[in-house]
Coordinates of C-alpha atoms in Angstrom, one line a residue:
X280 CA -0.9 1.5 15.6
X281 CA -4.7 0.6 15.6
X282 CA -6.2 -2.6 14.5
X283 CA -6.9 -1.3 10.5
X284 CA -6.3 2.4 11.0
X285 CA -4.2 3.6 7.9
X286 CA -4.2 7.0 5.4
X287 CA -3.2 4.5 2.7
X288 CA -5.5 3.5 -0.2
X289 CA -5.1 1.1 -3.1
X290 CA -3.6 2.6 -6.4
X291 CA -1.3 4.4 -3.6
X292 CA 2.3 5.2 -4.9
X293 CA 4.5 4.4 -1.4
X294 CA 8.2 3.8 -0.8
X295 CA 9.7 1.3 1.7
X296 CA 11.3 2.9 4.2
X297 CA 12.3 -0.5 6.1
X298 CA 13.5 -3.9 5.3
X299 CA 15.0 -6.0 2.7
X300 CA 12.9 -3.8 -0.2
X301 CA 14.0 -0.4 1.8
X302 CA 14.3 2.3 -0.8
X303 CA 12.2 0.7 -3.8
X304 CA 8.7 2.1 -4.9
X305 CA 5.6 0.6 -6.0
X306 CA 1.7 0.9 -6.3
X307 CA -0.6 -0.8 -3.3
X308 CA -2.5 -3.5 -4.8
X309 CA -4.1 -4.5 -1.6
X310 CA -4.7 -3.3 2.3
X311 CA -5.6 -6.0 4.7
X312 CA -6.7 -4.2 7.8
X313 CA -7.2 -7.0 10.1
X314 CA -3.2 -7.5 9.9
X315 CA -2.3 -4.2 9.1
X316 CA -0.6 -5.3 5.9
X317 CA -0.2 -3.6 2.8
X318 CA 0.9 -5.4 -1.2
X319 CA 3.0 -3.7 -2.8
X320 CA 3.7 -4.6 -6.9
X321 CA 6.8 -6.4 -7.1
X322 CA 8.2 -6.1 -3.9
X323 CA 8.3 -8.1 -1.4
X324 CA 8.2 -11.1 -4.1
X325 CA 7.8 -15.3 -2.7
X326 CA 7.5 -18.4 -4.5
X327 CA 4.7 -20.5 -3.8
X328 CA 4.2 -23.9 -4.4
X329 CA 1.0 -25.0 -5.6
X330 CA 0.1 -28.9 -6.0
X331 CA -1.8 -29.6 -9.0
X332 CA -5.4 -29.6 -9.2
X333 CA -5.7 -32.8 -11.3
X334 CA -3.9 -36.0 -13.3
X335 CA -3.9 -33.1 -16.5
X336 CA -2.4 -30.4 -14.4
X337 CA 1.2 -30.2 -13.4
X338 CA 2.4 -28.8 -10.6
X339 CA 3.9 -24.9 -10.6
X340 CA 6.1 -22.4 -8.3
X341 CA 3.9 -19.0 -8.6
X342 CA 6.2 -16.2 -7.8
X343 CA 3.4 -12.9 -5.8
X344 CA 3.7 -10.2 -3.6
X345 CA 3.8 -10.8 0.2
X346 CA 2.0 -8.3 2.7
X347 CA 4.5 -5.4 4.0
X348 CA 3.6 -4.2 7.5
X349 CA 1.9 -0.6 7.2
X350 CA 4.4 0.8 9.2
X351 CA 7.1 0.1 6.7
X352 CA 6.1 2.5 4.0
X353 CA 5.5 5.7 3.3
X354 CA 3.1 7.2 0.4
X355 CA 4.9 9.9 -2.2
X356 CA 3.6 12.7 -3.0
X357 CA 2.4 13.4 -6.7
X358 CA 3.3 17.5 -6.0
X359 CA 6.5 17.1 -4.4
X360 CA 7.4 14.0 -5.4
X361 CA 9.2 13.2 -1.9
X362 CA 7.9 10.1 0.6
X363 CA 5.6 12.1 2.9
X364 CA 3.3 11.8 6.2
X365 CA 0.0 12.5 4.9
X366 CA -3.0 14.5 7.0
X367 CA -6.7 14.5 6.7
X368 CA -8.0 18.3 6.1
X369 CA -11.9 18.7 5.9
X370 CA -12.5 21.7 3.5
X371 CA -15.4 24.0 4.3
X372 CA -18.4 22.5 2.3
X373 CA -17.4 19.4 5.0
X374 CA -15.5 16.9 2.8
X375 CA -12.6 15.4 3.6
X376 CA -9.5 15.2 1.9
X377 CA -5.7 13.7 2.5
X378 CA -3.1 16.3 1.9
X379 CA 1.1 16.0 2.2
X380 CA 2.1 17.7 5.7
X381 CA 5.1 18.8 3.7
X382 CA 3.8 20.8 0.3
X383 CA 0.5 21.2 1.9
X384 CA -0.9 20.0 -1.3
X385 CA -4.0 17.8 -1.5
X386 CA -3.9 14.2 -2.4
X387 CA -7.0 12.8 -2.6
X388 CA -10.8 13.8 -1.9
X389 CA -12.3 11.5 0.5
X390 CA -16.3 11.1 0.6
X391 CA -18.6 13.0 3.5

């Protein structure tokens, strides 16, 4: 896949399809197209150490999300409610819009 080339957007609902997560479901929080990465909430979880900042603070272990390679999920449609390869359709007043290639229902409205 292309350097930063994916249908997904954040507030996304996706599935993993691959992996120690495979089968769970979660919203994107974030997209990182340089690596091709995608965050999923609660999944894909690590604990980080962090030092503390100063003689007042103490040290922690913050548990977050770790970055899921694009390629290991796949967005579910709101209509059918199925994980899905999505399309990009441009209507006829020439806006585009991502639509499920299995219901043929529209997902999303993208801007001109």
């Amino acid at each position: 896949m292309r350097q930063g080339s994916t249908k997904l957007r954040v507030n996304d609902k996706v599935e993993v399809i691959a992996g120690k997560d495979k089968g769970r479901v979660g919203k994107v929080l974030k997209i990182d197209r340089e690596k091709n990465h995608v965050f999923v909430e609660r999944i894909n979880m690590i604990k980080k150490h962090q030092k503390a900042k100063d003689a007042t603070q103490s040290g922690q272990i913050i548990e977050r999300e770790a970055g899921i390679d694009c390629s290991n999920v796949m967005i579910v449609c709101p209509e059918c409610t199925e994980t899905v390869r999505i399309g990009i359709k441009v209507l006829e007043d020439g806006t585009k819009t991502r639509m499920c290639k299995g219901c043929k229902a529209t997902i999303e409205t993208l801007k001109k």
